[in-house]
mmCIF file of C-alpha atoms and ligand atoms in Angstrom:
data_model
loop_
_atom_site.group_PDB
_atom_site.id
_atom_site.type_symbol
_atom_site.label_atom_id
_atom_site.label_comp_id
_atom_site.label_asym_id
_atom_site.label_seq_id
_atom_site.Cartn_x
_atom_site.Cartn_y
_atom_site.Cartn_z
ATOM 1 C CA UNK P 1443 33.432 5.680 -46.577
ATOM 2 C CA UNK P 1444 35.674 2.847 -45.320
ATOM 3 C CA UNK P 1445 37.785 4.242 -42.503
ATOM 4 C CA UNK P 1446 41.232 2.694 -42.199
ATOM 5 C CA UNK P 1447 43.002 1.822 -38.974
ATOM 6 C CA UNK P 1448 46.680 2.004 -38.106
ATOM 7 C CA UNK P 1449 48.662 -1.209 -38.150
ATOM 8 C CA UNK P 1450 49.093 -2.852 -34.756
ATOM 9 C CA UNK P 1451 52.607 -3.066 -33.398
ATOM 10 C CA UNK P 1452 52.102 -6.751 -32.654
ATOM 11 C CA UNK P 1453 49.236 -9.197 -33.004
ATOM 12 C CA UNK P 1454 49.795 -12.691 -31.621
ATOM 13 C CA UNK P 1455 46.647 -14.124 -33.162
ATOM 14 C CA UNK P 1456 47.276 -12.864 -36.692
ATOM 15 C CA UNK P 1457 49.285 -14.501 -39.500
ATOM 16 C CA UNK P 1458 52.637 -13.035 -40.652
ATOM 17 C CA UNK P 1459 51.252 -12.599 -44.156
ATOM 18 C CA UNK P 1460 48.659 -9.857 -43.884
ATOM 19 C CA UNK P 1461 45.009 -10.497 -44.728
ATOM 20 C CA UNK P 1462 44.603 -7.119 -46.489
ATOM 21 C CA UNK P 1463 46.553 -4.176 -47.848
ATOM 22 C CA UNK P 1464 44.750 -1.938 -45.338
ATOM 23 C CA UNK P 1465 42.523 -2.970 -42.439
ATOM 24 C CA UNK P 1466 44.008 -6.454 -42.634
ATOM 25 C CA UNK P 1467 45.300 -8.432 -39.702
ATOM 26 C CA UNK P 1468 48.987 -9.201 -39.489
ATOM 27 C CA UNK P 1469 51.364 -10.251 -36.733
ATOM 28 C CA UNK P 1470 53.655 -7.455 -38.007
ATOM 29 C CA UNK P 1471 56.566 -9.916 -38.264
ATOM 30 C CA UNK P 1472 58.520 -9.303 -41.466
ATOM 31 C CA UNK P 1473 59.464 -12.506 -43.259
ATOM 32 C CA UNK P 1474 60.223 -11.718 -46.915
ATOM 33 C CA UNK P 1475 59.283 -15.282 -47.836
ATOM 34 C CA UNK P 1476 55.841 -14.945 -46.328
ATOM 35 C CA UNK P 1477 54.408 -11.608 -47.479
ATOM 36 C CA UNK P 1478 51.141 -10.680 -49.110
ATOM 37 C CA UNK P 1479 52.434 -9.349 -52.446
ATOM 38 C CA UNK P 1480 54.913 -11.207 -54.646
ATOM 39 C CA UNK P 1481 56.209 -7.954 -56.175
ATOM 40 C CA UNK P 1482 57.357 -6.566 -52.817
ATOM 41 C CA UNK P 1483 60.638 -8.483 -52.555
ATOM 42 C CA UNK P 1484 61.931 -7.657 -56.084
ATOM 43 C CA UNK P 1485 61.104 -4.027 -55.379
ATOM 44 C CA UNK P 1486 63.018 -4.201 -52.112
ATOM 45 C CA UNK P 1487 66.075 -5.573 -53.920
ATOM 46 C CA UNK P 1488 65.929 -2.829 -56.563
ATOM 47 C CA UNK P 1489 65.616 -0.114 -53.957
ATOM 48 C CA UNK P 1490 68.650 -1.440 -52.087
ATOM 49 C CA UNK P 1491 70.583 -1.823 -55.343
ATOM 50 C CA UNK P 1492 70.103 1.869 -56.064
ATOM 51 C CA UNK P 1493 71.594 2.956 -52.784
ATOM 52 C CA UNK P 1494 73.794 6.036 -53.088
ATOM 53 C CA UNK P 1495 74.890 8.998 -51.002
ATOM 54 C CA UNK P 1496 75.836 12.545 -52.017
ATOM 55 C CA UNK P 1497 79.381 11.999 -50.645
ATOM 56 C CA UNK P 1498 80.136 9.853 -53.706
ATOM 57 C CA UNK P 1499 79.796 12.846 -55.965
ATOM 58 C CA UNK P 1500 82.735 15.089 -56.564
ATOM 59 C CA UNK P 1501 81.566 18.682 -56.832
ATOM 60 C CA UNK P 1502 84.993 20.032 -57.853
ATOM 61 C CA UNK P 1503 84.215 20.940 -61.456
ATOM 62 C CA UNK P 1504 80.704 22.197 -60.571
ATOM 63 C CA UNK P 1505 82.259 24.605 -58.087
ATOM 64 C CA UNK P 1506 84.481 25.980 -60.862
ATOM 65 C CA UNK P 1507 81.654 26.137 -63.402
ATOM 66 C CA UNK P 1508 78.916 27.645 -61.279
ATOM 67 C CA UNK P 1509 80.258 31.180 -61.572
ATOM 68 C CA UNK P 1510 80.479 30.829 -65.365
ATOM 69 C CA UNK P 1511 76.756 30.082 -65.700
ATOM 70 C CA UNK P 1512 74.809 33.071 -66.942
ATOM 71 C CA UNK P 1513 72.375 34.790 -64.585
ATOM 72 C CA UNK P 1514 69.162 33.065 -65.802
ATOM 73 C CA UNK P 1515 70.863 29.674 -65.570
ATOM 74 C CA UNK P 1516 72.070 30.397 -62.061
ATOM 75 C CA UNK P 1517 68.616 31.593 -60.981
ATOM 76 C CA UNK P 1518 66.902 28.554 -62.483
ATOM 77 C CA UNK P 1519 69.470 26.281 -60.865
ATOM 78 C CA UNK P 1520 68.845 27.703 -57.389
ATOM 79 C CA UNK P 1521 65.064 27.942 -57.702
ATOM 80 C CA UNK P 1522 64.744 24.373 -58.878
ATOM 81 C CA UNK P 1523 66.943 23.099 -56.052
ATOM 82 C CA UNK P 1524 64.783 25.113 -53.625
ATOM 83 C CA UNK P 1525 61.655 23.542 -55.029
ATOM 84 C CA UNK P 1526 63.016 20.007 -54.879
ATOM 85 C CA UNK P 1527 64.120 20.527 -51.282
ATOM 86 C CA UNK P 1528 60.560 21.295 -50.267
ATOM 87 C CA UNK P 1529 58.967 18.432 -52.192
ATOM 88 C CA UNK P 1530 61.394 15.861 -50.804
ATOM 89 C CA UNK P 1531 60.927 17.127 -47.245
ATOM 90 C CA UNK P 1532 57.157 16.723 -47.428
ATOM 91 C CA UNK P 1533 57.588 13.366 -49.073
ATOM 92 C CA UNK P 1534 59.677 11.932 -46.244
ATOM 93 C CA UNK P 1535 56.886 12.634 -43.801
ATOM 94 C CA UNK P 1536 54.057 11.585 -46.115
ATOM 95 C CA UNK P 1537 55.659 8.170 -46.744
ATOM 96 C CA UNK P 1538 55.807 7.602 -42.986
ATOM 97 C CA UNK P 1539 52.135 8.478 -42.590
ATOM 98 C CA UNK P 1540 51.059 6.106 -45.367
ATOM 99 C CA UNK P 1541 53.286 3.399 -43.882
ATOM 100 C CA UNK P 1542 51.307 3.459 -40.618
ATOM 101 C CA UNK P 1543 48.150 2.329 -42.400
ATOM 102 C CA UNK P 1544 49.515 -0.412 -44.647
ATOM 103 C CA UNK P 1545 48.815 -3.651 -42.852
ATOM 104 C CA UNK P 1546 51.455 -5.713 -44.623
ATOM 105 C CA UNK P 1547 54.837 -5.475 -42.891
ATOM 106 C CA UNK P 1548 56.713 -5.738 -46.221
ATOM 107 C CA UNK P 1549 54.925 -2.680 -47.613
ATOM 108 C CA UNK P 1550 55.720 -0.843 -44.424
ATOM 109 C CA UNK P 1551 59.378 -1.807 -44.931
ATOM 110 C CA UNK P 1552 59.338 -0.474 -48.507
ATOM 111 C CA UNK P 1553 57.814 2.809 -47.341
ATOM 112 C CA UNK P 1554 60.505 3.197 -44.693
ATOM 113 C CA UNK P 1555 63.216 2.716 -47.356
ATOM 114 C CA UNK P 1556 61.411 5.175 -49.627
ATOM 115 C CA UNK P 1557 61.348 7.731 -46.807
ATOM 116 C CA UNK P 1558 65.059 7.155 -46.158
ATOM 117 C CA UNK P 1559 65.783 7.830 -49.833
ATOM 118 C CA UNK P 1560 63.879 11.108 -49.598
ATOM 119 C CA UNK P 1561 66.124 12.067 -46.695
ATOM 120 C CA UNK P 1562 69.140 11.412 -48.936
ATOM 121 C CA UNK P 1563 67.590 13.506 -51.715
ATOM 122 C CA UNK P 1564 67.220 16.366 -49.283
ATOM 123 C CA UNK P 1565 70.766 15.916 -48.102
ATOM 124 C CA UNK P 1566 71.952 16.170 -51.701
ATOM 125 C CA UNK P 1567 70.424 19.648 -52.047
ATOM 126 C CA UNK P 1568 72.235 20.870 -48.926
ATOM 127 C CA UNK P 1569 75.393 19.207 -50.241
ATOM 128 C CA UNK P 1570 75.116 20.932 -53.637
ATOM 129 C CA UNK P 1571 74.327 24.329 -52.161
ATOM 130 C CA UNK P 1572 76.964 24.262 -49.471
ATOM 131 C CA UNK P 1573 79.513 23.481 -52.198
ATOM 132 C CA UNK P 1574 78.378 26.308 -54.484
ATOM 133 C CA UNK P 1575 76.962 29.237 -52.535
ATOM 134 C CA UNK P 1576 77.257 31.052 -49.205
ATOM 135 C CA UNK P 1577 75.296 29.907 -46.175
ATOM 136 C CA UNK P 1578 73.044 32.986 -46.484
ATOM 137 C CA UNK P 1579 72.205 32.146 -50.064
ATOM 138 C CA UNK P 1580 71.592 28.502 -49.117
ATOM 139 C CA UNK P 1581 69.144 29.610 -46.416
ATOM 140 C CA UNK P 1582 67.399 31.820 -48.946
ATOM 141 C CA UNK P 1583 67.027 28.943 -51.418
ATOM 142 C CA UNK P 1584 65.545 26.703 -48.728
ATOM 143 C CA UNK P 1585 62.967 29.434 -48.113
ATOM 144 C CA UNK P 1586 61.822 29.856 -51.734
ATOM 145 C CA UNK P 1587 58.683 27.878 -50.986
ATOM 146 C CA UNK P 1588 57.586 30.670 -48.647
ATOM 147 C CA UNK P 1589 58.382 33.550 -50.971
ATOM 148 C CA UNK P 1590 57.658 32.425 -54.548
ATOM 149 C CA UNK P 1591 53.970 32.731 -55.411
ATOM 150 C CA UNK P 1592 53.976 30.200 -58.235
ATOM 151 C CA UNK P 1593 55.593 27.668 -55.957
ATOM 152 C CA UNK P 1594 53.173 28.387 -53.166
ATOM 153 C CA UNK P 1595 50.232 27.558 -55.413
ATOM 154 C CA UNK P 1596 51.757 24.274 -56.495
ATOM 155 C CA UNK P 1597 52.626 23.259 -52.965
ATOM 156 C CA UNK P 1598 49.171 24.028 -51.642
ATOM 157 C CA UNK P 1599 47.732 21.859 -54.376
ATOM 158 C CA UNK P 1600 49.732 18.829 -53.169
ATOM 159 C CA UNK P 1601 49.214 19.597 -49.496
ATOM 160 C CA UNK P 1602 45.456 19.651 -49.939
ATOM 161 C CA UNK P 1603 45.549 16.100 -51.281
ATOM 162 C CA UNK P 1604 47.925 14.865 -48.578
ATOM 163 C CA UNK P 1605 46.164 16.549 -45.676
ATOM 164 C CA UNK P 1606 42.781 15.171 -46.620
ATOM 165 C CA UNK P 1607 44.274 11.739 -46.044
ATOM 166 C CA UNK P 1608 46.271 12.533 -42.909
ATOM 167 C CA UNK P 1609 43.277 14.293 -41.285
ATOM 168 C CA UNK P 1610 40.793 11.669 -42.292
ATOM 169 C CA UNK P 1611 42.311 8.347 -43.297
ATOM 170 C CA UNK P 1612 39.942 6.212 -45.335
ATOM 171 C CA UNK P 1613 40.151 4.220 -48.553
ATOM 172 C CA UNK P 1614 38.949 7.138 -50.661
ATOM 173 C CA UNK P 1615 41.328 9.721 -49.173
ATOM 174 C CA UNK P 1616 44.256 7.276 -49.442
ATOM 175 C CA UNK P 1617 43.521 6.623 -53.121
ATOM 176 C CA UNK P 1618 43.338 10.341 -53.749
ATOM 177 C CA UNK P 1619 46.538 11.045 -51.802
ATOM 178 C CA UNK P 1620 48.324 8.473 -53.963
ATOM 179 C CA UNK P 1621 47.239 10.363 -57.088
ATOM 180 C CA UNK P 1622 48.816 13.503 -55.603
ATOM 181 C CA UNK P 1623 51.876 11.476 -54.713
ATOM 182 C CA UNK P 1624 52.280 10.269 -58.289
ATOM 183 C CA UNK P 1625 52.038 13.907 -59.364
ATOM 184 C CA UNK P 1626 54.652 14.999 -56.856
ATOM 185 C CA UNK P 1627 57.150 12.211 -57.592
ATOM 186 C CA UNK P 1628 56.312 11.652 -61.237
ATOM 187 C CA UNK P 1629 55.438 15.056 -62.672
ATOM 188 C CA UNK P 1630 56.369 17.987 -60.418
ATOM 189 C CA UNK P 1631 60.057 17.108 -60.492
ATOM 190 C CA UNK P 1632 60.172 16.894 -64.252
ATOM 191 C CA UNK P 1633 60.734 20.438 -65.480
ATOM 192 C CA UNK P 1634 63.544 20.572 -62.909
ATOM 193 C CA UNK P 1635 65.017 17.353 -64.203
ATOM 194 C CA UNK P 1636 64.789 18.663 -67.789
ATOM 195 C CA UNK P 1637 66.753 21.756 -66.825
ATOM 196 C CA UNK P 1638 69.571 19.806 -65.188
ATOM 197 C CA UNK P 1639 69.810 17.325 -68.058
ATOM 198 C CA UNK P 1640 69.979 20.277 -70.423
ATOM 199 C CA UNK P 1641 73.004 21.564 -68.483
ATOM 200 C CA UNK P 1642 74.620 18.116 -68.480
ATOM 201 C CA UNK P 1643 74.064 17.822 -72.202
ATOM 202 C CA UNK P 1644 76.195 20.921 -72.578
ATOM 203 C CA UNK P 1645 78.790 19.558 -70.167
ATOM 204 C CA UNK P 1646 77.771 21.967 -67.430
ATOM 205 C CA UNK P 1647 77.327 21.137 -63.732
ATOM 206 C CA UNK P 1648 77.832 17.450 -64.366
ATOM 207 C CA UNK P 1649 78.219 16.585 -60.670
ATOM 208 C CA UNK P 1650 74.838 18.052 -59.783
ATOM 209 C CA UNK P 1651 73.224 16.443 -62.818
ATOM 210 C CA UNK P 1652 74.589 13.055 -61.852
ATOM 211 C CA UNK P 1653 72.950 13.494 -58.468
ATOM 212 C CA UNK P 1654 69.728 14.553 -60.162
ATOM 213 C CA UNK P 1655 69.870 11.399 -62.248
ATOM 214 C CA UNK P 1656 70.196 9.259 -59.104
ATOM 215 C CA UNK P 1657 67.193 11.080 -57.653
ATOM 216 C CA UNK P 1658 65.245 10.622 -60.893
ATOM 217 C CA UNK P 1659 66.028 6.898 -60.814
ATOM 218 C CA UNK P 1660 64.773 6.615 -57.217
ATOM 219 C CA UNK P 1661 61.632 8.611 -58.020
ATOM 220 C CA UNK P 1662 60.749 6.276 -60.875
ATOM 221 C CA UNK P 1663 60.738 3.356 -58.429
ATOM 222 C CA UNK P 1664 58.742 5.381 -55.903
ATOM 223 C CA UNK P 1665 56.066 6.167 -58.484
ATOM 224 C CA UNK P 1666 55.989 2.521 -59.414
ATOM 225 C CA UNK P 1667 55.561 1.469 -55.793
ATOM 226 C CA UNK P 1668 52.702 3.879 -55.149
ATOM 227 C CA UNK P 1669 51.030 2.818 -58.389
ATOM 228 C CA UNK P 1670 51.203 -0.808 -57.210
ATOM 229 C CA UNK P 1671 49.641 0.125 -53.879
ATOM 230 C CA UNK P 1672 46.923 2.048 -55.745
ATOM 231 C CA UNK P 1673 46.101 -0.955 -57.919
ATOM 232 C CA UNK P 1674 46.065 -3.375 -54.974
ATOM 233 C CA UNK P 1675 43.758 -1.031 -53.078
ATOM 234 C CA UNK P 1676 41.361 -0.907 -56.001
ATOM 235 C CA UNK P 1677 41.440 -4.645 -56.416
ATOM 236 C CA UNK P 1678 40.657 -5.184 -52.725
ATOM 237 C CA UNK P 1679 38.034 -2.417 -52.732
ATOM 238 C CA UNK P 1680 36.550 -2.625 -56.254
ATOM 239 C CA UNK P 1681 33.582 -0.475 -55.211
ATOM 240 C CA UNK P 1682 36.003 2.482 -55.338
ATOM 241 C CA UNK P 1683 36.981 1.775 -58.935
ATOM 242 C CA UNK P 1684 34.374 4.019 -60.561
ATOM 243 C CA UNK P 1685 33.934 6.201 -63.627
ATOM 244 C CA UNK P 1686 33.599 9.125 -61.289
ATOM 245 C CA UNK P 1687 37.071 8.470 -59.874
ATOM 246 C CA UNK P 1688 38.518 8.203 -63.384
ATOM 247 C CA UNK P 1689 37.069 11.630 -64.201
ATOM 248 C CA UNK P 1690 38.340 13.086 -60.947
ATOM 249 C CA UNK P 1691 41.876 11.770 -61.539
ATOM 250 C CA UNK P 1692 41.832 13.258 -65.019
ATOM 251 C CA UNK P 1693 40.851 16.662 -63.714
ATOM 252 C CA UNK P 1694 43.462 16.545 -60.925
ATOM 253 C CA UNK P 1695 46.127 15.775 -63.540
ATOM 254 C CA UNK P 1696 44.950 18.611 -65.754
ATOM 255 C CA UNK P 1697 45.262 21.056 -62.908
ATOM 256 C CA UNK P 1698 48.669 19.639 -61.965
ATOM 257 C CA UNK P 1699 49.952 19.998 -65.539
ATOM 258 C CA UNK P 1700 48.725 23.580 -65.627
ATOM 259 C CA UNK P 1701 50.569 24.400 -62.393
ATOM 260 C CA UNK P 1702 53.706 22.679 -63.601
ATOM 261 C CA UNK P 1703 53.747 24.513 -66.936
ATOM 262 C CA UNK P 1704 53.209 27.772 -65.093
ATOM 263 C CA UNK P 1705 56.277 26.964 -63.015
ATOM 264 C CA UNK P 1706 58.256 25.993 -66.126
ATOM 265 C CA UNK P 1707 57.444 29.382 -67.673
ATOM 266 C CA UNK P 1708 58.576 31.106 -64.512
ATOM 267 C CA UNK P 1709 61.817 29.255 -64.060
ATOM 268 C CA UNK P 1710 62.827 28.375 -67.635
ATOM 269 C CA UNK P 1711 60.753 30.764 -69.737
ATOM 270 C CA UNK P 1712 62.685 32.099 -72.685
ATOM 271 C CA UNK P 1713 65.757 32.787 -70.586
ATOM 272 C CA UNK P 1714 67.589 29.477 -70.953
ATOM 273 C CA UNK P 1715 69.656 29.229 -74.125
ATOM 274 C CA UNK P 1716 68.963 26.029 -76.009
ATOM 275 C CA UNK P 1717 66.034 24.886 -73.866
ATOM 276 C CA UNK P 1718 62.701 25.777 -75.397
ATOM 277 C CA UNK P 1719 59.962 26.265 -72.796
ATOM 278 C CA UNK P 1720 57.323 25.058 -75.291
ATOM 279 C CA UNK P 1721 59.177 21.760 -75.477
ATOM 280 C CA UNK P 1722 59.265 21.557 -71.693
ATOM 281 C CA UNK P 1723 55.532 22.258 -71.653
ATOM 282 C CA UNK P 1724 54.887 19.384 -74.063
ATOM 283 C CA UNK P 1725 57.204 17.216 -72.020
ATOM 284 C CA UNK P 1726 54.986 17.918 -68.986
ATOM 285 C CA UNK P 1727 51.806 16.989 -70.904
ATOM 286 C CA UNK P 1728 53.533 13.874 -72.162
ATOM 287 C CA UNK P 1729 54.452 12.841 -68.609
ATOM 288 C CA UNK P 1730 50.971 13.638 -67.275
ATOM 289 C CA UNK P 1731 49.756 11.101 -69.846
ATOM 290 C CA UNK P 1732 52.357 8.528 -68.851
ATOM 291 C CA UNK P 1733 51.427 8.771 -65.175
ATOM 292 C CA UNK P 1734 47.674 8.581 -65.805
ATOM 293 C CA UNK P 1735 48.191 5.518 -67.964
ATOM 294 C CA UNK P 1736 50.293 3.930 -65.206
ATOM 295 C CA UNK P 1737 47.414 4.443 -62.781
ATOM 296 C CA UNK P 1738 45.138 2.762 -65.315
ATOM 297 C CA UNK P 1739 43.322 5.810 -66.725
ATOM 298 C CA UNK P 1740 42.852 7.522 -70.081
ATOM 299 C CA UNK P 1741 45.447 10.075 -71.130
ATOM 300 C CA UNK P 1742 44.293 13.606 -70.176
ATOM 301 C CA UNK P 1743 46.247 15.132 -73.103
ATOM 302 C CA UNK P 1744 45.736 12.639 -75.934
ATOM 303 C CA UNK P 1745 47.376 14.943 -78.492
ATOM 304 C CA UNK P 1746 50.746 14.685 -76.683
ATOM 305 C CA UNK P 1747 51.843 11.142 -77.287
ATOM 306 C CA UNK P 1748 55.505 11.696 -78.014
ATOM 307 C CA UNK P 1749 58.278 12.940 -75.811
ATOM 308 C CA UNK P 1750 59.373 16.230 -77.422
ATOM 309 C CA UNK P 1751 62.709 16.186 -75.584
ATOM 310 C CA UNK P 1752 63.977 12.984 -77.164
ATOM 311 C CA UNK P 1753 67.557 13.504 -76.020
ATOM 312 C CA UNK P 1754 66.401 13.387 -72.392
ATOM 313 C CA UNK P 1755 65.672 9.696 -72.674
ATOM 314 C CA UNK P 1756 69.397 8.932 -72.624
ATOM 315 C CA UNK P 1757 69.753 10.818 -69.357
ATOM 316 C CA UNK P 1758 66.601 9.586 -67.628
ATOM 317 C CA UNK P 1759 66.951 5.933 -68.423
ATOM 318 C CA UNK P 1760 70.617 5.394 -67.930
ATOM 319 C CA UNK P 1761 71.289 2.990 -65.109
ATOM 320 C CA UNK P 1762 74.399 4.711 -63.923
ATOM 321 C CA UNK P 1763 75.635 2.188 -61.459
ATOM 322 C CA UNK P 1764 78.914 3.793 -60.564
ATOM 323 C CA UNK P 1765 79.985 4.817 -64.053
ATOM 324 C CA UNK P 1766 80.713 8.319 -65.205
ATOM 325 C CA UNK P 1767 78.067 8.371 -67.926
ATOM 326 C CA UNK P 1768 77.556 12.107 -67.667
ATOM 327 C CA UNK P 1769 81.219 12.766 -68.113
ATOM 328 C CA UNK P 1770 81.368 10.656 -71.290
ATOM 329 C CA UNK P 1771 78.215 12.012 -72.829
ATOM 330 C CA UNK P 1772 78.450 15.053 -75.024
HETATM 331 ZN ZN1 ZN J 1912 62.829 12.378 -53.641
HETATM 332 ZN ZN1 ZN J 1913 60.256 9.900 -53.972
#
């Protein structure tokens, strides 16, 4: 097992461009024109271009509409926000931990921006809840991760993968933690996203859904960034690129998809008018396939090749900039 060491704060004898993605030497000076990976700067520009804050979003009509949602919609709304709040909180800290071990200063910079975006995501949940519900209710939502059994199971699943790396940082545990990361940022948010886009499609809670779209857009870049790091790690440590790993990744994704569909049944079930939980289930399998393929592996659910929620595409992919896409869309 190749142990990995934290990046030095300064190294006078090392070049600015790191000699390795981990365990490399680097002065730790950040010069964007002298970095190890050519994709880092374009990624940096995209991440900055996406910058947004919750203050931009007017919650006025959501405040009026929230009380007109039916009970299952309201419950799903709050539970999903509670779930996202936990995932984004963990993610802020995890990104910082990974950053410590990447020996290229540009990758460290990208991780810091990623972590900052997670802070903004978390802020958006407080912003939404403080606009819509009482402080007591808000506190309750932020505690769902302690009280909801289905959630607890899912969270423990991710934590296991993350803690293995933070307790024992080596190439293998970092690779594995990245797989869990791709699940967190690229799969575990997705039944939540589907629910909010479903509301937006029916012109409900458009402010919140706009925020969710911004978060979705950030998460796509985050997944992409971690996938890049994964691939660079494997190319610098090809001895870790084994059949055994491919099988392990497949089985981790299968378990993740099972946990996510279980959650979808709990939170969406048959209670949400117009959103079929079977479709959401297929949507989860479809995304598990997409993420595995991004990491360079076979699809774990080969029979689910098409996105069953076709209409979602318009919501996921839209590059909102500062337009009011959600308002115009019906
Ligand atoms: Zn996030
Ligand atoms: Zn993220």
